[in-house]
PDB file of C-alpha atoms in Angstrom:
ATOM      1  CA  MET C   1      14.973  25.711 -10.368  1.00 68.00           C
ATOM      2  CA  THR C   2      14.015  27.158 -13.625  1.00 83.00           C
ATOM      3  CA  ASN C   3      10.648  28.083 -14.495  1.00 82.00           C
ATOM      4  CA  ARG C   4      10.337  24.735 -16.238  1.00 84.00           C
ATOM      5  CA  GLU C   5      11.992  22.384 -13.322  1.00 80.00           C
ATOM      6  CA  GLU C   6       9.339  24.533 -10.916  1.00 86.00           C
ATOM      7  CA  GLU C   7       6.350  23.928 -12.969  1.00 90.00           C
ATOM      8  CA  LYS C   8       7.417  20.195 -12.745  1.00 90.00           C
ATOM      9  CA  GLU C   9       7.169  19.968  -9.129  1.00 91.00           C
ATOM     10  CA  LEU C  10       3.682  21.986  -8.473  1.00 92.00           C
ATOM     11  CA  GLN C  11       2.478  19.402 -11.490  1.00 94.00           C
ATOM     12  CA  ALA C  12       4.055  16.573  -8.961  1.00 95.00           C
ATOM     13  CA  CYS C  13       2.317  17.766  -6.413  1.00 96.00           C
ATOM     14  CA  LEU C  14      -1.089  16.661  -7.387  1.00 96.00           C
ATOM     15  CA  PRO C  15      -1.452  13.470  -7.490  1.00 98.00           C
ATOM     16  CA  ILE C  16      -3.578  11.273 -10.428  1.00 97.00           C
ATOM     17  CA  PRO C  17      -7.065  10.812  -9.382  1.00 97.00           C
ATOM     18  CA  VAL C  18      -8.088   6.846  -8.787  1.00 98.00           C
ATOM     19  CA  ASP C  19     -10.216   5.780 -11.789  1.00 97.00           C
ATOM     20  CA  PRO C  20     -13.052   4.645 -10.723  1.00 97.00           C
ATOM     21  CA  ASP C  21     -13.647   2.929 -13.501  1.00 97.00           C
ATOM     22  CA  SER C  22     -10.765   0.521 -12.871  1.00 98.00           C
ATOM     23  CA  PHE C  23     -11.669  -1.701 -10.493  1.00 98.00           C
ATOM     24  CA  ASN C  24     -12.806  -5.251 -10.725  1.00 98.00           C
ATOM     25  CA  PRO C  25     -16.550  -5.984 -10.321  1.00 96.00           C
ATOM     26  CA  ASP C  26     -16.519  -9.614  -9.221  1.00 97.00           C
ATOM     27  CA  CYS C  27     -13.213  -9.522  -7.529  1.00 97.00           C
ATOM     28  CA  ASP C  28     -13.274 -11.895  -3.605  1.00 97.00           C
ATOM     29  CA  LEU C  29     -13.161  -9.800  -1.104  1.00 98.00           C
ATOM     30  CA  PRO C  30     -13.263 -10.892   2.198  1.00 96.00           C
ATOM     31  CA  TYR C  31     -14.795 -10.070   5.858  1.00 97.00           C
ATOM     32  CA  GLY C  32     -17.369  -7.585   4.076  1.00 97.00           C
ATOM     33  CA  LEU C  33     -15.122  -5.800   2.614  1.00 98.00           C
ATOM     34  CA  GLU C  34     -16.149  -3.676  -1.500  1.00 98.00           C
ATOM     35  CA  THR C  35     -14.462  -2.575  -4.481  1.00 98.00           C
ATOM     36  CA  ILE C  36     -15.827   0.972  -3.044  1.00 98.00           C
ATOM     37  CA  HIS C  37     -14.808   0.917   0.595  1.00 98.00           C
ATOM     38  CA  ILE C  38     -11.620   1.037  -1.107  1.00 98.00           C
ATOM     39  CA  TYR C  39     -12.140   3.065  -3.684  1.00 98.00           C
ATOM     40  CA  GLN C  40     -12.817   5.586  -0.568  1.00 98.00           C
ATOM     41  CA  ALA C  41      -9.654   4.964   1.342  1.00 98.00           C
ATOM     42  CA  MET C  42      -7.381   5.369  -2.202  1.00 98.00           C
ATOM     43  CA  ASN C  43      -8.925   8.765  -2.412  1.00 98.00           C
ATOM     44  CA  GLU C  44      -8.483   9.396   0.871  1.00 98.00           C
ATOM     45  CA  PHE C  45      -4.766   9.164   1.280  1.00 98.00           C
ATOM     46  CA  ILE C  46      -4.564  10.897  -2.420  1.00 98.00           C
ATOM     47  CA  ASP C  47      -6.585  14.041  -0.722  1.00 98.00           C
ATOM     48  CA  PHE C  48      -3.814  13.921   1.897  1.00 98.00           C
ATOM     49  CA  ILE C  49      -0.459  13.600  -0.259  1.00 98.00           C
ATOM     50  CA  GLY C  50      -1.555  15.876  -2.437  1.00 97.00           C
ATOM     51  CA  PHE C  51      -2.365  18.181   0.592  1.00 98.00           C
ATOM     52  CA  ILE C  52       0.321  17.491   2.642  1.00 97.00           C
ATOM     53  CA  ASN C  53       2.755  18.172  -0.384  1.00 97.00           C
ATOM     54  CA  GLY C  54       0.786  21.408  -1.740  1.00 96.00           C
ATOM     55  CA  GLN C  55       1.329  22.662   2.417  1.00 96.00           C
ATOM     56  CA  LEU C  56       5.381  21.488   1.583  1.00 96.00           C
ATOM     57  CA  LYS C  57       5.930  23.164  -1.643  1.00 94.00           C
ATOM     58  CA  THR C  58       4.310  26.838   0.183  1.00 94.00           C
ATOM     59  CA  LYS C  59       7.589  26.558   2.359  1.00 94.00           C
ATOM     60  CA  GLU C  60       9.971  25.555   0.150  1.00 91.00           C
ATOM     61  CA  MET C  61      10.361  22.089   1.587  1.00 94.00           C
ATOM     62  CA  SER C  62      10.001  18.645  -0.573  1.00 93.00           C
ATOM     63  CA  ARG C  63       7.660  16.642  -0.815  1.00 95.00           C
ATOM     64  CA  LEU C  64       7.244  13.756   1.611  1.00 96.00           C
ATOM     65  CA  GLU C  65       8.117  11.364  -0.977  1.00 96.00           C
ATOM     66  CA  GLY C  66      11.011  13.021  -1.952  1.00 93.00           C
ATOM     67  CA  PHE C  67      13.080  12.868   1.476  1.00 94.00           C
ATOM     68  CA  LEU C  68      11.180   9.849   3.336  1.00 95.00           C
ATOM     69  CA  MET C  69      13.387   7.095   2.516  1.00 95.00           C
ATOM     70  CA  PRO C  70      11.828   4.546   0.603  1.00 94.00           C
ATOM     71  CA  ALA C  71      10.355   1.617   3.136  1.00 94.00           C
ATOM     72  CA  SER C  72       9.546   4.649   5.675  1.00 96.00           C
ATOM     73  CA  PHE C  73       7.283   6.145   2.063  1.00 97.00           C
ATOM     74  CA  SER C  74       5.403   2.221   1.027  1.00 96.00           C
ATOM     75  CA  SER C  75       4.854   1.527   5.015  1.00 96.00           C
ATOM     76  CA  ILE C  76       2.745   5.148   5.706  1.00 97.00           C
ATOM     77  CA  VAL C  77       0.777   4.265   2.615  1.00 98.00           C
ATOM     78  CA  GLY C  78       0.139   1.248   4.309  1.00 97.00           C
ATOM     79  CA  GLU C  79      -0.714   2.975   7.283  1.00 97.00           C
ATOM     80  CA  PHE C  80      -3.116   5.149   6.158  1.00 98.00           C
ATOM     81  CA  MET C  81      -4.913   2.019   4.057  1.00 98.00           C
ATOM     82  CA  ASN C  82      -5.594   0.308   8.244  1.00 97.00           C
ATOM     83  CA  MET C  83      -6.683   3.735   9.492  1.00 97.00           C
ATOM     84  CA  SER C  84      -8.818   4.884   6.226  1.00 98.00           C
ATOM     85  CA  ILE C  85     -10.943   1.281   4.807  1.00 98.00           C
ATOM     86  CA  PRO C  86     -12.018   0.357   8.438  1.00 98.00           C
ATOM     87  CA  LYS C  87     -14.090   3.917   7.832  1.00 97.00           C
ATOM     88  CA  TYR C  88     -15.468   3.076   5.003  1.00 98.00           C
ATOM     89  CA  CYS C  89     -16.092  -0.800   5.725  1.00 98.00           C
ATOM     90  CA  PRO C  90     -17.767  -0.926   8.930  1.00 97.00           C
ATOM     91  CA  THR C  91     -17.206  -5.061   9.302  1.00 98.00           C
ATOM     92  CA  LEU C  92     -13.081  -4.595   9.279  1.00 98.00           C
ATOM     93  CA  VAL C  93     -11.391  -2.814  11.992  1.00 98.00           C
ATOM     94  CA  LYS C  94      -8.085  -2.318  12.565  1.00 97.00           C
ATOM     95  CA  ASN C  95      -6.022  -4.424  14.923  1.00 97.00           C
ATOM     96  CA  GLN C  96      -5.301  -2.639  18.136  1.00 96.00           C
ATOM     97  CA  TYR C  97      -2.697  -5.308  19.547  1.00 96.00           C
ATOM     98  CA  HIS C  98       0.857  -3.475  19.070  1.00 94.00           C
ATOM     99  CA  ASN C  99       2.075  -4.537  15.950  1.00 91.00           C
ATOM    100  CA  GLY C 100      -0.399  -7.669  16.006  1.00 94.00           C
ATOM    101  CA  HIS C 101      -0.820  -9.804  13.189  1.00 94.00           C
ATOM    102  CA  PRO C 102      -2.873  -8.724  10.223  1.00 95.00           C
ATOM    103  CA  ASP C 103      -3.068  -5.556  10.302  1.00 96.00           C
ATOM    104  CA  LEU C 104      -7.278  -5.283   9.467  1.00 98.00           C
ATOM    105  CA  ILE C 105      -9.789  -7.929  11.673  1.00 97.00           C
ATOM    106  CA  PRO C 106     -13.142  -8.703  12.127  1.00 98.00           C
ATOM    107  CA  VAL C 107     -14.923  -5.797  14.126  1.00 96.00           C
ATOM    108  CA  ASN C 108     -16.186  -7.802  17.410  1.00 93.00           C
ATOM    109  CA  THR C 109     -14.552 -10.778  16.952  1.00 95.00           C
ATOM    110  CA  PHE C 110     -10.970 -10.384  19.144  1.00 97.00           C
ATOM    111  CA  PRO C 111     -11.628  -8.768  23.185  1.00 97.00           C
ATOM    112  CA  ASP C 112     -11.278  -5.368  22.665  1.00 96.00           C
ATOM    113  CA  ASN C 113     -10.464  -5.466  18.760  1.00 97.00           C
ATOM    114  CA  ALA C 114      -6.980  -7.082  19.570  1.00 97.00           C
ATOM    115  CA  VAL C 115      -4.988  -9.717  18.882  1.00 97.00           C
ATOM    116  CA  GLN C 116      -1.554 -10.208  18.952  1.00 96.00           C
ATOM    117  CA  TYR C 117      -1.717 -12.632  15.656  1.00 94.00           C
ATOM    118  CA  SER C 118      -4.672 -14.530  13.853  1.00 95.00           C
ATOM    119  CA  SER C 119      -4.923 -15.735  10.663  1.00 93.00           C
ATOM    120  CA  GLN C 120      -8.281 -13.708  10.587  1.00 95.00           C
ATOM    121  CA  GLY C 121      -8.803 -10.700   9.176  1.00 96.00           C
ATOM    122  CA  LEU C 122      -5.935  -9.006   6.229  1.00 97.00           C
ATOM    123  CA  GLU C 123      -2.594  -8.212   6.007  1.00 96.00           C
ATOM    124  CA  ILE C 124      -1.841  -4.813   4.455  1.00 96.00           C
ATOM    125  CA  LYS C 125       1.138  -3.543   2.422  1.00 96.00           C
ATOM    126  CA  GLY C 126       1.722  -0.894   0.166  1.00 97.00           C
ATOM    127  CA  SER C 127       4.734  -0.640  -2.426  1.00 96.00           C
ATOM    128  CA  ARG C 128       6.463   0.747  -5.628  1.00 96.00           C
ATOM    129  CA  HIS C 129       6.219  -3.049  -7.424  1.00 95.00           C
ATOM    130  CA  LEU C 130       4.392  -5.173  -8.854  1.00 94.00           C
ATOM    131  CA  SER C 131       5.265  -8.512  -8.347  1.00 90.00           C
ATOM    132  CA  GLY C 132       7.883  -9.495  -5.481  1.00 88.00           C
ATOM    133  CA  TRP C 133       6.044  -8.147  -2.160  1.00 90.00           C
ATOM    134  CA  GLN C 134       7.807  -9.937   0.674  1.00 85.00           C
ATOM    135  CA  GLY C 135       6.156 -10.278   4.753  1.00 76.00           C
ATOM    136  CA  HIS C 136       9.015 -11.285   6.774  1.00 68.00           C
ATOM    137  CA  ASN C 137       7.006 -15.279   7.443  1.00 74.00           C
ATOM    138  CA  PRO C 138       5.073 -17.067   5.507  1.00 77.00           C
ATOM    139  CA  GLU C 139       1.634 -17.195   6.731  1.00 83.00           C
ATOM    140  CA  SER C 140      -2.077 -18.450   5.643  1.00 89.00           C
ATOM    141  CA  VAL C 141      -3.836 -14.675   5.136  1.00 90.00           C
ATOM    142  CA  TRP C 142      -5.221 -13.057   3.536  1.00 96.00           C
ATOM    143  CA  LEU C 143      -2.554 -10.388   2.079  1.00 96.00           C
ATOM    144  CA  MET C 144      -4.384  -7.023  -0.428  1.00 97.00           C
ATOM    145  CA  VAL C 145      -1.468  -4.991  -2.073  1.00 97.00           C
ATOM    146  CA  PHE C 146      -1.710  -1.934  -2.838  1.00 98.00           C
ATOM    147  CA  CYS C 147       1.281  -0.632  -5.892  1.00 98.00           C
ATOM    148  CA  PHE C 148       2.242   2.704  -6.800  1.00 98.00           C
ATOM    149  CA  ASP C 149       4.256   4.376  -8.341  1.00 97.00           C
ATOM    150  CA  SER C 150       5.863   8.622  -7.210  1.00 97.00           C
ATOM    151  CA  ASN C 151       9.898  10.347  -6.520  1.00 96.00           C
ATOM    152  CA  THR C 152      12.503   8.327  -4.029  1.00 95.00           C
ATOM    153  CA  SER C 153      15.090   9.730  -2.078  1.00 92.00           C
ATOM    154  CA  SER C 154      17.243   8.878  -4.266  1.00 92.00           C
ATOM    155  CA  ASP C 155      15.743  10.915  -7.699  1.00 91.00           C
ATOM    156  CA  LYS C 156      17.391  13.991  -7.792  1.00 85.00           C
ATOM    157  CA  ILE C 157      20.133  12.371  -7.593  1.00 88.00           C
ATOM    158  CA  LYS C 158      19.552   9.911 -10.828  1.00 90.00           C
ATOM    159  CA  ASN C 159      18.136  12.932 -12.830  1.00 88.00           C
ATOM    160  CA  VAL C 160      14.902  11.637 -12.332  1.00 91.00           C
ATOM    161  CA  ASP C 161      12.040  13.748 -13.017  1.00 92.00           C
ATOM    162  CA  PRO C 162      10.028  15.139 -10.512  1.00 95.00           C
ATOM    163  CA  LYS C 163       6.266  12.636 -11.113  1.00 95.00           C
ATOM    164  CA  PRO C 164       3.002  12.521  -9.089  1.00 97.00           C
ATOM    165  CA  PHE C 165       1.743  10.106  -7.075  1.00 98.00           C
ATOM    166  CA  VAL C 166      -0.309   7.273  -8.770  1.00 98.00           C
ATOM    167  CA  PHE C 167      -1.680   3.433  -7.958  1.00 98.00           C
ATOM    168  CA  ARG C 168      -0.484   2.599 -10.088  1.00 98.00           C
ATOM    169  CA  ALA C 169      -3.164  -1.554  -8.763  1.00 98.00           C
ATOM    170  CA  VAL C 170      -4.434  -3.238  -5.367  1.00 98.00           C
ATOM    171  CA  TYR C 171      -4.417  -7.208  -5.712  1.00 98.00           C
ATOM    172  CA  ALA C 172      -5.486  -9.207  -3.066  1.00 97.00           C
ATOM    173  CA  ALA C 173      -6.319 -12.708  -2.272  1.00 96.00           C
ATOM    174  CA  LYS C 174      -6.585 -15.520   0.282  1.00 96.00           C
ATOM    175  CA  LEU C 175      -2.393 -16.946   0.621  1.00 95.00           C
ATOM    176  CA  GLU C 176      -1.714 -19.942   2.030  1.00 93.00           C
ATOM    177  CA  GLU C 177       2.203 -20.846   3.513  1.00 92.00           C
ATOM    178  CA  ASP C 178       2.524 -23.249   0.400  1.00 93.00           C
ATOM    179  CA  ASP C 179       2.630 -19.529  -1.183  1.00 93.00           C
ATOM    180  CA  TRP C 180       5.891 -18.386   0.352  1.00 92.00           C
ATOM    181  CA  ASN C 181       9.844 -18.616   0.210  1.00 90.00           C
ATOM    182  CA  PHE C 182      11.305 -18.801   3.200  1.00 79.00           C
ATOM    183  CA  SER C 183      14.512 -16.683   2.987  1.00 70.00           C
ATOM    184  CA  GLY C 184      16.144 -17.400   6.978  1.00 59.00           C
ATOM    185  CA  ARG C 185      19.660 -15.754   7.325  1.00 53.00           C
ATOM    186  CA  SER C 186      23.393 -17.009   9.097  1.00 48.00           C
ATOM    187  CA  ALA C 187      23.958 -16.940  13.014  1.00 50.00           C
ATOM    188  CA  THR C 188      25.885 -14.324  11.464  1.00 51.00           C
ATOM    189  CA  SER C 189      23.337 -12.753   9.185  1.00 50.00           C
ATOM    190  CA  ARG C 190      22.125  -9.346   9.856  1.00 50.00           C
ATOM    191  CA  ARG C 191      19.505  -9.335   7.474  1.00 52.00           C
ATOM    192  CA  THR C 192      16.060  -8.691   7.647  1.00 59.00           C
ATOM    193  CA  ILE C 193      14.243 -12.577   8.016  1.00 66.00           C
ATOM    194  CA  THR C 194      12.121 -12.162   5.512  1.00 78.00           C
ATOM    195  CA  ALA C 195       9.436 -14.640   3.113  1.00 88.00           C
ATOM    196  CA  SER C 196       8.562 -14.487  -0.755  1.00 91.00           C
ATOM    197  CA  ILE C 197       5.045 -14.425  -2.264  1.00 93.00           C
ATOM    198  CA  ASN C 198       5.993 -17.417  -5.060  1.00 93.00           C
ATOM    199  CA  LYS C 199       4.716 -17.805  -8.311  1.00 94.00           C
ATOM    200  CA  GLN C 200       2.053 -20.089  -7.078  1.00 95.00           C
ATOM    201  CA  GLY C 201       1.251 -17.493  -4.144  1.00 94.00           C
ATOM    202  CA  HIS C 202       1.722 -14.176  -7.186  1.00 95.00           C
ATOM    203  CA  ASN C 203      -0.708 -16.047  -9.530  1.00 96.00           C
ATOM    204  CA  LYS C 204      -3.393 -15.847  -6.968  1.00 96.00           C
ATOM    205  CA  MET C 205      -2.727 -12.732  -6.479  1.00 96.00           C
ATOM    206  CA  LYS C 206      -2.879 -10.791  -9.644  1.00 96.00           C
ATOM    207  CA  GLY C 207      -5.782 -13.394 -10.846  1.00 97.00           C
ATOM    208  CA  ASN C 208      -7.372 -11.573  -8.126  1.00 97.00           C
ATOM    209  CA  TRP C 209      -7.206  -8.281  -8.687  1.00 98.00           C
ATOM    210  CA  ILE C 210      -8.738  -5.630  -6.754  1.00 98.00           C
ATOM    211  CA  TYR C 211      -7.496  -2.897  -8.794  1.00 98.00           C
ATOM    212  CA  GLU C 212      -5.136  -1.716 -12.359  1.00 98.00           C
ATOM    213  CA  ASP C 213      -4.826   1.613 -13.848  1.00 97.00           C
ATOM    214  CA  PRO C 214      -3.924   0.632 -17.507  1.00 94.00           C
ATOM    215  CA  SER C 215      -2.636   3.712 -18.244  1.00 91.00           C
ATOM    216  CA  ASN C 216       0.440   3.459 -15.454  1.00 93.00           C
ATOM    217  CA  LEU C 217       1.092  -0.517 -15.066  1.00 88.00           C
TER     218      LEU C 217
END
């Protein structure tokens, strides 16, 4: 690795800070959640990924986003938000039911703060994309998507330069079943069953933007 390449890799270990001025003060948020809680959770992830990648660098190992499958890294972003948001928002708690839906539920609403399925709460996703978000089923639920940019495990093969992690935007809205397009599968297909947010649902999400970093959109 040349000195220039080494410098780029070092810079990529330092995630771009969350801009407190890029939050929408007029956005609609449910269950007592506020933009300050989201800001604090996002900052915590920035600290996390910066620390992890810095430590990996000392051992000459790849950054986290550089060796995980893209979907796995997106899941880490979403799961971190599920863990972190309730630390700052006392009215939401992580759903304690294994693979329960949604991810975050109103505190003290269900026994042991656990429910297998409910329309009450907030589903969280991490995504590298600013549109085209998917789920497993068309659902009536609040959805919040944390959009980010980072390297992926295939970037070295594609000769993509190292780049730091950055949160690009956060969108949220109360979606209904008709805000999704369901894609089933044939009896012989192994493709994962998915539902995609349609134009109507996409407009709801974008119209209620929570955070947008204008330099990274």
